[in-house]
């Protein structure tokens, strides 16, 4: 799994290589000031203020999402997804590198989306912060218009995404699976302000905060440390892991960490708490995870 992450130095060396496609997947999602304070904005303005030279903006909020879904960032249908990826040039790329300007969660989400389609890509370890941190130049303003690419055949393979019905079956004991909430301990326990309709987590969930897998430079921890943070219970278990967070974003960072360690049978609940917490009939609970 050494081909998932790419270092700043390696990306710098291959900037001029033909067929390289760099995608900035940033989205702006401010911390909530009160329960239900959900504010989200495109990362396009910030991309124009500074991005890795040649990088295109991948719009996870609009272009790469289902506008009819009741929650943000929902995986779109195959036709919409294939058309959006085609416009970005994914079909013509020989190598794809994804980054964002925050903690790498948005990059991981796009990486997981491409992975579910069988499209290999790499995530820049540390993202734009790491790029700027070593003094490398960024480009301001727009990039030259890309040649329109052909739409892709974009049908996600089974086993990468689950819906609320599948999560309900796990909660009810009618289907195998371990639920893993990747939000912070405060959000999991219900002690912190939440963007979503209710505090807490889906009953029976483990808690593995996504930020616990990163160092203070937003780079993934060494493999041995990752293994300890994730724990044998998740890494060695036979049951499928179903990851969720607020909107299926930070869950992708944990999915990437698990993949680095060779864990298979991992999927993401796309609607996550933005969907689950909004449906009053679906159970939620508060309190710390079992020791």
mmCIF file of N, CA, C and O in Angstrom, residues 139-220:
data_model
loop_
_atom_site.group_PDB
_atom_site.id
_atom_site.type_symbol
_atom_site.label_atom_id
_atom_site.label_comp_id
_atom_site.label_asym_id
_atom_site.label_seq_id
_atom_site.Cartn_x
_atom_site.Cartn_y
_atom_site.Cartn_z
ATOM 1 N N UNK A 139 0.406 28.938 -7.032
ATOM 2 C CA UNK A 139 -0.106 29.757 -8.132
ATOM 3 C C UNK A 139 -1.389 30.435 -7.678
ATOM 4 O O UNK A 139 -2.229 29.818 -7.041
ATOM 5 N N UNK A 140 -1.532 31.718 -8.001
ATOM 6 C CA UNK A 140 -2.741 32.466 -7.691
ATOM 7 C C UNK A 140 -3.561 32.675 -8.953
ATOM 8 O O UNK A 140 -3.022 32.770 -10.052
ATOM 9 N N UNK A 141 -4.861 32.749 -8.781
ATOM 10 C CA UNK A 141 -5.747 32.934 -9.922
ATOM 11 C C UNK A 141 -6.112 31.629 -10.578
ATOM 12 O O UNK A 141 -5.873 30.538 -10.050
ATOM 13 N N UNK A 142 -6.714 31.722 -11.749
ATOM 14 C CA UNK A 142 -7.161 30.533 -12.470
ATOM 15 C C UNK A 142 -6.014 29.894 -13.249
ATOM 16 O O UNK A 142 -5.008 30.535 -13.545
ATOM 17 N N UNK A 143 -6.203 28.633 -13.558
ATOM 18 C CA UNK A 143 -5.299 27.917 -14.436
ATOM 19 C C UNK A 143 -5.845 27.989 -15.863
ATOM 20 O O UNK A 143 -7.037 28.251 -16.069
ATOM 21 N N UNK A 144 -5.004 27.762 -16.882
ATOM 22 C CA UNK A 144 -5.530 27.709 -18.254
ATOM 23 C C UNK A 144 -6.651 26.679 -18.356
ATOM 24 O O UNK A 144 -6.616 25.629 -17.705
ATOM 25 N N UNK A 145 -7.653 26.990 -19.136
ATOM 26 C CA UNK A 145 -8.797 26.090 -19.270
ATOM 27 C C UNK A 145 -8.346 24.723 -19.776
ATOM 28 O O UNK A 145 -7.531 24.625 -20.702
ATOM 29 N N UNK A 146 -8.854 23.707 -19.139
ATOM 30 C CA UNK A 146 -8.509 22.346 -19.540
ATOM 31 C C UNK A 146 -9.341 21.925 -20.740
ATOM 32 O O UNK A 146 -10.475 22.365 -20.938
ATOM 33 N N UNK A 147 -8.764 21.073 -21.568
ATOM 34 C CA UNK A 147 -9.523 20.505 -22.677
ATOM 35 C C UNK A 147 -10.617 19.606 -22.107
ATOM 36 O O UNK A 147 -10.349 18.794 -21.209
ATOM 37 N N UNK A 148 -11.844 19.755 -22.572
ATOM 38 C CA UNK A 148 -12.921 18.923 -22.021
ATOM 39 C C UNK A 148 -12.657 17.444 -22.265
ATOM 40 O O UNK A 148 -12.418 17.030 -23.403
ATOM 41 N N UNK A 149 -12.651 16.677 -21.206
ATOM 42 C CA UNK A 149 -12.423 15.250 -21.335
ATOM 43 C C UNK A 149 -13.717 14.497 -21.570
ATOM 44 O O UNK A 149 -14.814 15.015 -21.351
ATOM 45 N N UNK A 150 -13.590 13.293 -22.005
ATOM 46 C CA UNK A 150 -14.768 12.462 -22.241
ATOM 47 C C UNK A 150 -15.336 11.977 -20.916
ATOM 48 O O UNK A 150 -14.594 11.688 -19.974
ATOM 49 N N UNK A 151 -16.664 11.871 -20.811
ATOM 50 C CA UNK A 151 -17.259 11.302 -19.601
ATOM 51 C C UNK A 151 -16.737 9.892 -19.357
ATOM 52 O O UNK A 151 -16.458 9.134 -20.280
ATOM 53 N N UNK A 152 -16.620 9.550 -18.073
ATOM 54 C CA UNK A 152 -16.158 8.223 -17.697
ATOM 55 C C UNK A 152 -17.335 7.294 -17.452
ATOM 56 O O UNK A 152 -18.440 7.738 -17.131
ATOM 57 N N UNK A 153 -17.077 6.022 -17.550
ATOM 58 C CA UNK A 153 -18.033 5.024 -17.088
ATOM 59 C C UNK A 153 -17.800 4.883 -15.583
ATOM 60 O O UNK A 153 -16.863 4.219 -15.154
ATOM 61 N N UNK A 154 -18.636 5.548 -14.793
ATOM 62 C CA UNK A 154 -18.366 5.688 -13.357
ATOM 63 C C UNK A 154 -19.409 4.960 -12.527
ATOM 64 O O UNK A 154 -20.337 5.568 -11.991
ATOM 65 N N UNK A 155 -19.279 3.669 -12.432
ATOM 66 C CA UNK A 155 -20.186 2.869 -11.606
ATOM 67 C C UNK A 155 -19.410 2.333 -10.411
ATOM 68 O O UNK A 155 -18.539 1.462 -10.575
ATOM 69 N N UNK A 156 -19.678 2.851 -9.201
ATOM 70 C CA UNK A 156 -18.943 2.382 -8.025
ATOM 71 C C UNK A 156 -19.068 0.878 -7.828
ATOM 72 O O UNK A 156 -20.147 0.291 -8.005
ATOM 73 N N UNK A 157 -17.971 0.263 -7.490
ATOM 74 C CA UNK A 157 -17.963 -1.175 -7.223
ATOM 75 C C UNK A 157 -18.614 -1.448 -5.876
ATOM 76 O O UNK A 157 -18.603 -0.601 -4.982
ATOM 77 N N UNK A 158 -19.178 -2.640 -5.688
ATOM 78 C CA UNK A 158 -19.812 -2.952 -4.399
ATOM 79 C C UNK A 158 -18.784 -3.007 -3.276
ATOM 80 O O UNK A 158 -17.613 -3.324 -3.488
ATOM 81 N N UNK A 159 -19.264 -2.675 -2.072
ATOM 82 C CA UNK A 159 -18.433 -2.804 -0.888
ATOM 83 C C UNK A 159 -17.765 -1.537 -0.406
ATOM 84 O O UNK A 159 -17.123 -1.546 0.640
ATOM 85 N N UNK A 160 -17.944 -0.430 -1.117
ATOM 86 C CA UNK A 160 -17.289 0.818 -0.740
ATOM 87 C C UNK A 160 -18.221 1.795 -0.025
ATOM 88 O O UNK A 160 -17.762 2.645 0.738
ATOM 89 N N UNK A 161 -19.517 1.713 -0.302
ATOM 90 C CA UNK A 161 -20.481 2.652 0.261
ATOM 91 C C UNK A 161 -21.667 1.877 0.814
ATOM 92 O O UNK A 161 -22.060 0.854 0.253
ATOM 93 N N UNK A 162 -22.239 2.379 1.884
ATOM 94 C CA UNK A 162 -23.487 1.805 2.400
ATOM 95 C C UNK A 162 -24.477 2.932 2.649
ATOM 96 O O UNK A 162 -24.096 4.107 2.758
ATOM 97 N N UNK A 163 -25.755 2.571 2.729
ATOM 98 C CA UNK A 163 -26.791 3.563 2.989
ATOM 99 C C UNK A 163 -27.380 3.348 4.376
ATOM 100 O O UNK A 163 -26.975 2.443 5.114
ATOM 101 N N UNK A 164 -28.352 4.172 4.729
ATOM 102 C CA UNK A 164 -28.919 4.112 6.080
ATOM 103 C C UNK A 164 -29.594 2.778 6.358
ATOM 104 O O UNK A 164 -29.560 2.270 7.491
ATOM 105 N N UNK A 165 -30.197 2.180 5.339
ATOM 106 C CA UNK A 165 -30.842 0.893 5.547
ATOM 107 C C UNK A 165 -29.860 -0.189 5.942
ATOM 108 O O UNK A 165 -30.147 -1.031 6.814
ATOM 109 N N UNK A 166 -28.705 -0.171 5.341
ATOM 110 C CA UNK A 166 -27.676 -1.155 5.689
ATOM 111 C C UNK A 166 -27.141 -0.921 7.104
ATOM 112 O O UNK A 166 -26.847 -1.872 7.831
ATOM 113 N N UNK A 167 -27.034 0.345 7.501
ATOM 114 C CA UNK A 167 -26.600 0.641 8.867
ATOM 115 C C UNK A 167 -27.669 0.202 9.864
ATOM 116 O O UNK A 167 -27.357 -0.367 10.921
ATOM 117 N N UNK A 168 -28.933 0.453 9.542
ATOM 118 C CA UNK A 168 -30.022 0.000 10.413
ATOM 119 C C UNK A 168 -29.951 -1.508 10.631
ATOM 120 O O UNK A 168 -30.189 -2.001 11.752
ATOM 121 N N UNK A 169 -29.638 -2.255 9.586
ATOM 122 C CA UNK A 169 -29.561 -3.709 9.710
ATOM 123 C C UNK A 169 -28.428 -4.119 10.654
ATOM 124 O O UNK A 169 -28.577 -5.075 11.428
ATOM 125 N N UNK A 170 -27.322 -3.410 10.619
ATOM 126 C CA UNK A 170 -26.217 -3.718 11.547
ATOM 127 C C UNK A 170 -26.634 -3.408 12.975
ATOM 128 O O UNK A 170 -26.400 -4.206 13.903
ATOM 129 N N UNK A 171 -27.261 -2.252 13.195
ATOM 130 C CA UNK A 171 -27.703 -1.875 14.543
ATOM 131 C C UNK A 171 -28.684 -2.898 15.095
ATOM 132 O O UNK A 171 -28.641 -3.256 16.279
ATOM 133 N N UNK A 172 -29.541 -3.414 14.238
ATOM 134 C CA UNK A 172 -30.561 -4.380 14.668
ATOM 135 C C UNK A 172 -30.012 -5.793 14.788
ATOM 136 O O UNK A 172 -30.745 -6.709 15.178
ATOM 137 N N UNK A 173 -28.753 -5.998 14.456
ATOM 138 C CA UNK A 173 -28.177 -7.334 14.515
ATOM 139 C C UNK A 173 -28.594 -8.227 13.369
ATOM 140 O O UNK A 173 -28.431 -9.450 13.432
ATOM 141 N N UNK A 174 -29.101 -7.641 12.314
ATOM 142 C CA UNK A 174 -29.579 -8.417 11.176
ATOM 143 C C UNK A 174 -28.540 -8.541 10.064
ATOM 144 O O UNK A 174 -28.782 -9.217 9.064
ATOM 145 N N UNK A 175 -27.422 -7.866 10.220
ATOM 146 C CA UNK A 175 -26.343 -7.928 9.226
ATOM 147 C C UNK A 175 -25.017 -7.791 9.962
ATOM 148 O O UNK A 175 -24.938 -7.122 10.995
ATOM 149 N N UNK A 176 -23.970 -8.428 9.461
ATOM 150 C CA UNK A 176 -22.673 -8.303 10.126
ATOM 151 C C UNK A 176 -22.058 -6.933 9.877
ATOM 152 O O UNK A 176 -22.323 -6.286 8.861
ATOM 153 N N UNK A 177 -21.230 -6.486 10.808
ATOM 154 C CA UNK A 177 -20.526 -5.220 10.620
ATOM 155 C C UNK A 177 -20.213 -4.546 11.936
ATOM 156 O O UNK A 177 -20.969 -4.683 12.914
ATOM 157 N N UNK A 178 -19.094 -3.851 11.952
ATOM 158 C CA UNK A 178 -18.725 -3.013 13.089
ATOM 159 C C UNK A 178 -18.825 -1.567 12.651
ATOM 160 O O UNK A 178 -18.197 -1.162 11.671
ATOM 161 N N UNK A 179 -19.603 -0.780 13.379
ATOM 162 C CA UNK A 179 -19.742 0.639 13.090
ATOM 163 C C UNK A 179 -18.615 1.411 13.766
ATOM 164 O O UNK A 179 -18.289 1.153 14.923
ATOM 165 N N UNK A 180 -18.028 2.350 13.043
ATOM 166 C CA UNK A 180 -16.919 3.138 13.563
ATOM 167 C C UNK A 180 -17.201 4.609 13.292
ATOM 168 O O UNK A 180 -17.274 5.039 12.133
ATOM 169 N N UNK A 181 -17.364 5.385 14.359
ATOM 170 C CA UNK A 181 -17.533 6.824 14.254
ATOM 171 C C UNK A 181 -16.152 7.473 14.269
ATOM 172 O O UNK A 181 -15.364 7.239 15.187
ATOM 173 N N UNK A 182 -15.871 8.298 13.277
ATOM 174 C CA UNK A 182 -14.537 8.885 13.156
ATOM 175 C C UNK A 182 -14.492 10.341 13.620
ATOM 176 O O UNK A 182 -13.505 11.040 13.384
ATOM 177 N N UNK A 183 -15.549 10.807 14.268
ATOM 178 C CA UNK A 183 -15.564 12.152 14.816
ATOM 179 C C UNK A 183 -14.787 12.191 16.133
ATOM 180 O O UNK A 183 -14.408 11.155 16.684
ATOM 181 N N UNK A 184 -14.581 13.388 16.652
ATOM 182 C CA UNK A 184 -13.842 13.546 17.910
ATOM 183 C C UNK A 184 -14.578 12.885 19.062
ATOM 184 O O UNK A 184 -15.788 12.617 18.989
ATOM 185 N N UNK A 185 -13.859 12.631 20.152
ATOM 186 C CA UNK A 185 -14.471 12.016 21.332
ATOM 187 C C UNK A 185 -15.606 12.876 21.871
ATOM 188 O O UNK A 185 -16.647 12.358 22.291
ATOM 189 N N UNK A 186 -15.445 14.213 21.845
ATOM 190 C CA UNK A 186 -16.496 15.091 22.331
ATOM 191 C C UNK A 186 -17.767 14.993 21.519
ATOM 192 O O UNK A 186 -18.878 14.979 22.071
ATOM 193 N N UNK A 187 -17.637 14.905 20.206
ATOM 194 C CA UNK A 187 -18.814 14.753 19.357
ATOM 195 C C UNK A 187 -19.425 13.371 19.527
ATOM 196 O O UNK A 187 -20.651 13.214 19.560
ATOM 197 N N UNK A 188 -18.583 12.363 19.626
ATOM 198 C CA UNK A 188 -19.063 10.993 19.832
ATOM 199 C C UNK A 188 -19.846 10.892 21.136
ATOM 200 O O UNK A 188 -20.944 10.329 21.179
ATOM 201 N N UNK A 189 -19.299 11.456 22.202
ATOM 202 C CA UNK A 189 -19.931 11.383 23.526
ATOM 203 C C UNK A 189 -21.155 12.280 23.651
ATOM 204 O O UNK A 189 -22.005 12.069 24.521
ATOM 205 N N UNK A 190 -21.216 13.311 22.814
ATOM 206 C CA UNK A 190 -22.326 14.252 22.903
ATOM 207 C C UNK A 190 -22.044 15.438 23.790
ATOM 208 O O UNK A 190 -22.959 16.203 24.115
ATOM 209 N N UNK A 191 -20.786 15.637 24.168
ATOM 210 C CA UNK A 191 -20.438 16.760 25.046
ATOM 211 C C UNK A 191 -20.040 18.010 24.271
ATOM 212 O O UNK A 191 -19.913 19.081 24.859
ATOM 213 N N UNK A 192 -19.830 17.887 22.964
ATOM 214 C CA UNK A 192 -19.388 19.016 22.143
ATOM 215 C C UNK A 192 -20.524 19.499 21.246
ATOM 216 O O UNK A 192 -21.434 18.745 20.896
ATOM 217 N N UNK A 193 -20.448 20.770 20.890
ATOM 218 C CA UNK A 193 -21.421 21.349 19.965
ATOM 219 C C UNK A 193 -21.345 20.615 18.629
ATOM 220 O O UNK A 193 -20.261 20.335 18.117
ATOM 221 N N UNK A 194 -22.501 20.303 18.070
ATOM 222 C CA UNK A 194 -22.548 19.546 16.820
ATOM 223 C C UNK A 194 -23.229 20.346 15.715
ATOM 224 O O UNK A 194 -24.120 21.155 15.977
ATOM 225 N N UNK A 195 -22.823 20.113 14.488
ATOM 226 C CA UNK A 195 -23.486 20.718 13.331
ATOM 227 C C UNK A 195 -24.828 20.054 13.041
ATOM 228 O O UNK A 195 -25.648 20.584 12.304
ATOM 229 N N UNK A 196 -25.036 18.883 13.595
ATOM 230 C CA UNK A 196 -26.115 18.019 13.115
ATOM 231 C C UNK A 196 -27.344 18.098 14.019
ATOM 232 O O UNK A 196 -27.357 18.780 15.034
ATOM 233 N N UNK A 197 -28.391 17.400 13.662
ATOM 234 C CA UNK A 197 -29.686 17.573 14.308
ATOM 235 C C UNK A 197 -29.724 17.049 15.740
ATOM 236 O O UNK A 197 -30.521 17.526 16.551
ATOM 237 N N UNK A 198 -28.872 16.056 16.032
ATOM 238 C CA UNK A 198 -28.829 15.499 17.390
ATOM 239 C C UNK A 198 -27.382 15.213 17.765
ATOM 240 O O UNK A 198 -26.529 14.965 16.907
ATOM 241 N N UNK A 199 -27.115 15.246 19.053
ATOM 242 C CA UNK A 199 -25.777 14.915 19.538
ATOM 243 C C UNK A 199 -25.627 13.405 19.712
ATOM 244 O O UNK A 199 -26.592 12.677 19.879
ATOM 245 N N UNK A 200 -24.356 12.972 19.717
ATOM 246 C CA UNK A 200 -24.061 11.583 20.030
ATOM 247 C C UNK A 200 -23.674 10.763 18.816
ATOM 248 O O UNK A 200 -23.175 11.287 17.819
ATOM 249 N N UNK A 201 -23.915 9.448 18.916
ATOM 250 C CA UNK A 201 -23.459 8.512 17.884
ATOM 251 C C UNK A 201 -24.477 7.405 17.689
ATOM 252 O O UNK A 201 -25.417 7.251 18.487
ATOM 253 N N UNK A 202 -24.288 6.638 16.659
ATOM 254 C CA UNK A 202 -25.149 5.484 16.380
ATOM 255 C C UNK A 202 -24.821 4.390 17.396
ATOM 256 O O UNK A 202 -23.646 4.103 17.642
ATOM 257 N N UNK A 203 -25.829 3.785 18.015
ATOM 258 C CA UNK A 203 -25.566 2.773 19.043
ATOM 259 C C UNK A 203 -24.665 1.643 18.548
ATOM 260 O O UNK A 203 -24.780 1.184 17.406
ATOM 261 N N UNK A 204 -23.769 1.208 19.427
ATOM 262 C CA UNK A 204 -22.870 0.103 19.117
ATOM 263 C C UNK A 204 -21.597 0.509 18.409
ATOM 264 O O UNK A 204 -20.781 -0.350 18.066
ATOM 265 N N UNK A 205 -21.403 1.797 18.205
ATOM 266 C CA UNK A 205 -20.244 2.267 17.442
ATOM 267 C C UNK A 205 -18.963 2.274 18.277
ATOM 268 O O UNK A 205 -18.982 2.569 19.470
ATOM 269 N N UNK A 206 -17.856 1.996 17.609
ATOM 270 C CA UNK A 206 -16.532 2.293 18.139
ATOM 271 C C UNK A 206 -16.211 3.750 17.799
ATOM 272 O O UNK A 206 -16.844 4.339 16.919
ATOM 273 N N UNK A 207 -15.238 4.316 18.488
ATOM 274 C CA UNK A 207 -14.808 5.686 18.191
ATOM 275 C C UNK A 207 -13.318 5.702 17.850
ATOM 276 O O UNK A 207 -12.485 5.310 18.660
ATOM 277 N N UNK A 208 -13.021 6.113 16.630
ATOM 278 C CA UNK A 208 -11.636 6.272 16.186
ATOM 279 C C UNK A 208 -11.526 7.640 15.502
ATOM 280 O O UNK A 208 -11.713 7.758 14.302
ATOM 281 N N UNK A 209 -11.255 8.698 16.283
ATOM 282 C CA UNK A 209 -11.196 10.040 15.694
ATOM 283 C C UNK A 209 -10.170 10.118 14.566
ATOM 284 O O UNK A 209 -9.027 9.673 14.711
ATOM 285 N N UNK A 210 -10.583 10.688 13.463
ATOM 286 C CA UNK A 210 -9.700 10.750 12.296
ATOM 287 C C UNK A 210 -8.430 11.539 12.568
ATOM 288 O O UNK A 210 -7.349 11.172 12.096
ATOM 289 N N UNK A 211 -8.521 12.603 13.351
ATOM 290 C CA UNK A 211 -7.333 13.419 13.601
ATOM 291 C C UNK A 211 -6.286 12.681 14.433
ATOM 292 O O UNK A 211 -5.121 13.069 14.445
ATOM 293 N N UNK A 212 -6.686 11.614 15.105
ATOM 294 C CA UNK A 212 -5.716 10.850 15.898
ATOM 295 C C UNK A 212 -4.754 10.071 15.009
ATOM 296 O O UNK A 212 -3.751 9.540 15.501
ATOM 297 N N UNK A 213 -5.032 10.011 13.708
ATOM 298 C CA UNK A 213 -4.172 9.278 12.785
ATOM 299 C C UNK A 213 -3.135 10.182 12.126
ATOM 300 O O UNK A 213 -2.302 9.696 11.355
ATOM 301 N N UNK A 214 -3.183 11.481 12.430
ATOM 302 C CA UNK A 214 -2.318 12.457 11.781
ATOM 303 C C UNK A 214 -1.402 13.123 12.796
ATOM 304 O O UNK A 214 -1.757 13.257 13.970
ATOM 305 N N UNK A 215 -0.226 13.577 12.322
ATOM 306 C CA UNK A 215 0.646 14.357 13.199
ATOM 307 C C UNK A 215 0.231 15.825 13.142
ATOM 308 O O UNK A 215 -0.764 16.177 12.501
ATOM 309 N N UNK A 216 0.993 16.694 13.801
ATOM 310 C CA UNK A 216 0.588 18.103 13.854
ATOM 311 C C UNK A 216 0.811 18.829 12.540
ATOM 312 O O UNK A 216 0.455 20.003 12.404
ATOM 313 N N UNK A 217 1.388 18.152 11.558
ATOM 314 C CA UNK A 217 1.540 18.702 10.214
ATOM 315 C C UNK A 217 0.533 18.086 9.233
ATOM 316 O O UNK A 217 0.682 18.231 8.020
ATOM 317 N N UNK A 218 -0.477 17.395 9.776
ATOM 318 C CA UNK A 218 -1.530 16.754 8.969
ATOM 319 C C UNK A 218 -0.997 15.646 8.078
ATOM 320 O O UNK A 218 -1.574 15.333 7.037
ATOM 321 N N UNK A 219 0.112 15.023 8.496
ATOM 322 C CA UNK A 219 0.645 13.865 7.777
ATOM 323 C C UNK A 219 0.272 12.609 8.543
ATOM 324 O O UNK A 219 0.169 12.606 9.769
ATOM 325 N N UNK A 220 0.100 11.512 7.805
ATOM 326 C CA UNK A 220 -0.254 10.255 8.462
ATOM 327 C C UNK A 220 0.904 9.772 9.326
ATOM 328 O O UNK A 220 2.077 9.904 8.955
#
